[in-house]
XYZ file of C-alpha atoms in Angstrom:
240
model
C -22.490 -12.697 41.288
C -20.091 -14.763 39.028
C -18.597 -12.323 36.130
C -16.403 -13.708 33.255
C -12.748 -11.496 32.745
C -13.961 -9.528 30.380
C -17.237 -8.329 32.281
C -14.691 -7.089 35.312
C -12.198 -5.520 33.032
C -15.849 -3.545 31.894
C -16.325 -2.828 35.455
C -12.754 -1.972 36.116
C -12.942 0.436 33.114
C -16.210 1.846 34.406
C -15.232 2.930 37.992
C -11.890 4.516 36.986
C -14.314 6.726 34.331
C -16.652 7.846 37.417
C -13.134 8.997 39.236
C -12.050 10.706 35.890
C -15.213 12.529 35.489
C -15.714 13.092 39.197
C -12.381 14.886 39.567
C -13.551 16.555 36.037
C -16.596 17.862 37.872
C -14.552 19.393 40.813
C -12.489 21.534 37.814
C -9.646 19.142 37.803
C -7.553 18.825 34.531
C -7.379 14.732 34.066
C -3.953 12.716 33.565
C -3.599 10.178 31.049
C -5.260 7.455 32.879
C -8.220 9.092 33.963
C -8.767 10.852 30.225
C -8.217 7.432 28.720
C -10.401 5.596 30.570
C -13.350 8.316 30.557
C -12.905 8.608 26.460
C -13.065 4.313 26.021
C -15.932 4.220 28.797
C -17.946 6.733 26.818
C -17.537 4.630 23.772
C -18.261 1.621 25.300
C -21.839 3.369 27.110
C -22.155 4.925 23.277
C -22.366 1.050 21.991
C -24.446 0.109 24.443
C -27.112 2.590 23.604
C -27.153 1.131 20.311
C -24.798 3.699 18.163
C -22.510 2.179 15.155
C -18.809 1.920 15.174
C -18.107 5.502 13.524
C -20.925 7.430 15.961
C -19.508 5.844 18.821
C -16.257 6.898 17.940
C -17.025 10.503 17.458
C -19.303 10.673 20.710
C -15.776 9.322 22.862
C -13.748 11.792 20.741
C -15.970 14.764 21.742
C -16.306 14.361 24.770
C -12.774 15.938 26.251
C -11.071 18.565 24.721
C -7.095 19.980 25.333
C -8.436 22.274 28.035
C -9.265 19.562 30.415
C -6.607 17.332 30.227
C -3.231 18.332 31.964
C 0.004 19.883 30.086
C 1.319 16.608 27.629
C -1.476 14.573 27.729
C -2.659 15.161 24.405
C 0.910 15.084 23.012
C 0.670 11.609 24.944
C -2.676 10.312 24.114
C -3.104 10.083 20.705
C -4.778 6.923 19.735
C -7.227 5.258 22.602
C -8.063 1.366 21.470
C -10.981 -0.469 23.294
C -13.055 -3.380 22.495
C -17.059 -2.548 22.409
C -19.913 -4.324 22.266
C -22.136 -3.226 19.894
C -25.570 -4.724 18.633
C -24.046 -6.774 16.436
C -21.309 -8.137 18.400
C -17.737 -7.225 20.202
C -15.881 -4.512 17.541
C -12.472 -2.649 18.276
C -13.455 1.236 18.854
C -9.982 2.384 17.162
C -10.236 6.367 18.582
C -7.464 8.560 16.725
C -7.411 12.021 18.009
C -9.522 11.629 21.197
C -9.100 15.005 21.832
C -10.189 16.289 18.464
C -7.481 17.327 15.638
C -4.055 19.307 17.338
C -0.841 20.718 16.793
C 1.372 18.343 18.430
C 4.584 19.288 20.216
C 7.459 16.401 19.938
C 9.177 17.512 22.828
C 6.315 17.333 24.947
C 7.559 15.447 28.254
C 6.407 11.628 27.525
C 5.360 11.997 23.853
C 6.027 8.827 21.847
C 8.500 9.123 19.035
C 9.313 6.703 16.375
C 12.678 4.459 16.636
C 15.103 4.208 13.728
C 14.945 0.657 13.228
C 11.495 -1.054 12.343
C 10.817 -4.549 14.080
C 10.621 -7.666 11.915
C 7.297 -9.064 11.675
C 7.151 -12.462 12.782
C 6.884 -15.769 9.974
C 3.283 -17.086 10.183
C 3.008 -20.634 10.882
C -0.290 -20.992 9.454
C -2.327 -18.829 6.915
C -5.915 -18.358 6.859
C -8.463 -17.556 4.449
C -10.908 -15.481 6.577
C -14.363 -13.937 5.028
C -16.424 -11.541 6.821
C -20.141 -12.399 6.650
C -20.715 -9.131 8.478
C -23.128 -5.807 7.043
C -20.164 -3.578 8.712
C -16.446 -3.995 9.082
C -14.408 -6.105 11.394
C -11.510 -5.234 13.036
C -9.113 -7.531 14.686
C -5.783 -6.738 16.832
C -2.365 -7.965 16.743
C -2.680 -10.266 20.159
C -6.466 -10.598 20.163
C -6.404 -14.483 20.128
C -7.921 -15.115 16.318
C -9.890 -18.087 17.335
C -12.515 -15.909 19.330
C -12.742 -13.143 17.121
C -15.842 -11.745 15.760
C -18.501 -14.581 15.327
C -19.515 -13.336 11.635
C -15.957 -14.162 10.617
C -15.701 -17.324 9.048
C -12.399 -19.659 8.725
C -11.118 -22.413 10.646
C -11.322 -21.718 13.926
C -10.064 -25.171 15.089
C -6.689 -24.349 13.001
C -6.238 -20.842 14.434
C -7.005 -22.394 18.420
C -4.092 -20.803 20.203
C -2.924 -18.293 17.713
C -3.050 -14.512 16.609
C -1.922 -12.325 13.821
C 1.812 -11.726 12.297
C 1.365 -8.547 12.728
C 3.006 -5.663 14.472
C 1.945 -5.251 18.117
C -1.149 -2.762 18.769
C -1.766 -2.618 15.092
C -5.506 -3.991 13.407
C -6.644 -6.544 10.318
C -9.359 -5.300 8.844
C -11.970 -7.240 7.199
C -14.295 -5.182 5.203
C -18.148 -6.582 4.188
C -18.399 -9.619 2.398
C -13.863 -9.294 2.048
C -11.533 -12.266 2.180
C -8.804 -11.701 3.564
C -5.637 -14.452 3.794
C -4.346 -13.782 7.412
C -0.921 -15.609 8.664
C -0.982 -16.558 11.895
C 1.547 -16.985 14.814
C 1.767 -19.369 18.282
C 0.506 -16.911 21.126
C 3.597 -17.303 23.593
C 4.641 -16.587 27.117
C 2.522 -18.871 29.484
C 0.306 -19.441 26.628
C -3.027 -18.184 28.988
C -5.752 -16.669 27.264
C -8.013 -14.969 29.816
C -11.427 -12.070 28.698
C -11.528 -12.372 25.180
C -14.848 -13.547 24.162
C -14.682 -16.185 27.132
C -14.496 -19.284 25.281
C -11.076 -20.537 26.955
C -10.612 -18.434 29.906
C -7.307 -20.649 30.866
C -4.518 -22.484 29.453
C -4.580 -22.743 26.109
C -3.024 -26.197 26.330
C -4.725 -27.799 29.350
C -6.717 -31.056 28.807
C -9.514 -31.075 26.472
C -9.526 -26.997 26.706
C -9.297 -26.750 22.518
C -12.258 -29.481 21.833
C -14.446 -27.226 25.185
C -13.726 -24.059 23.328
C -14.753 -25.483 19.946
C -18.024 -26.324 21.167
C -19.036 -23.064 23.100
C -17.660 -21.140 19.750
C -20.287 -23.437 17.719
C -23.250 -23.655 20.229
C -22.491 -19.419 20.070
C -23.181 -19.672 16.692
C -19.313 -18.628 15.671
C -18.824 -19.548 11.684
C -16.452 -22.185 11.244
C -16.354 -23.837 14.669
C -17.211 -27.557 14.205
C -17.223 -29.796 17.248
C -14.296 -32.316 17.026
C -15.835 -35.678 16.351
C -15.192 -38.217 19.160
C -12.315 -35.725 20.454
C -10.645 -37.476 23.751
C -11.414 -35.427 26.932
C -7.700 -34.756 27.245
C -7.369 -33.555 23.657
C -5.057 -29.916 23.492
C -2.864 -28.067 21.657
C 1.184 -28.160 22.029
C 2.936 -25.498 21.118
């Protein structure tokens, strides 16, 4: 059975949460990859039964509490970020607190503490004027490539091809009903690959013709502002 990326990262996600909550029925304390992925499976299951953003949310929040994680973990955990799909579309399940509101200990082996010095954001190359046509708020992350996100976001998706967000690493844009938001936008780098996502590239980013093929699965989905190029060449791409 052919699966895209992102369907086997679900699966992936699925089998380490029946580990998690098999070693959870045995009366073993979970680590923090077993709690993690139990807490983002449940909100993923929670969107698939139909729940909104904010009732999925508190469903994966409840459903593990300090006493059956191991020492640290909750000083280690404390924001779990996973990409649902909900009735009306893919939507970043943002779950702060996933073990429900504690006293945390900064000297807790592994706990994250922040640095001195705060990271320069990177100059956008390109902004965009991006207008969610959604009923409920849209969420985008930092490296989520910005031409696949959400379908009821409208901009140019031609111009953001190959791109995400200036924005800090791990953090969210958030694009409220019926907002506009002006969003600057950066080259992705590295091997420029963009693989899962919404699956309308699934490669290079700058092999032949990949930009005009991803332009028209984005518009025969029905994503707002993807236009077909008109008479693009089969070996038309993006350079970075």
């Amino acid at each position: 059975m052919p699966l895209t990326p992102t369907e086997r990262d679900r699966l992936l996600l699925f089998t380490a949460a029946e580990l998690a909550r098999a070693r959870r029925a045995r009366g073993l304390r979970l680590n923090v990859p077993e709690a993690t992925a139990l807490i983002a499976d449940t909100a993923c299951e929670a969107a698939r039964d139909g729940l909104r953003l904010a009732e999925a949310i508190d469903r994966a929040r409840s459903v593990l509490g300090p006493d059956d994680v191991l020492p640290g973990v909750v000083d280690i955990v404390t924001e779990i970020q996973v990409e649902a799909v909900f009735d009306d579309g893919t939507r970043l399940a943002a779950i702060a607190e996933p073990f429900g509101a504690q006293d945390r200990n900064d000297d807790a082996p592994g706990a994250v503490l922040p640095g001195p010095d705060v990271l320069a954001l990177p100059e956008p190359a390109l902004t965009l004027s991006v207008r969610n046509m959604a009923a409920v708020p849209v969420s985008v992350t930092s490296h989520f490539h910005f031409f696949e996100a959400n379908p009821r976001l409208d901009f140019d998706r031609a111009a953001a091809y190959g791109m995400r967000s200036a924005a800090p690493a791990g953090s969210s844009t958030r694009f409220d009903p019926g907002q506009t938001v002006d969003v600057g936008l950066v080259p992705i780098g590295g091997a420029r690959v963009a693989v899962g996502f919404a699956g309308l590239v699934d490669g290079p980013l700058d092999a032949p013709g990949a930009r005009a093929i991803a332009l028209k699965r984005a518009a025969a989905c029905g994503y707002l502002g993807a236009e077909p190029l008109a008479d693009a060449p089969e070996d038309e791409g993006v350079r970075a």
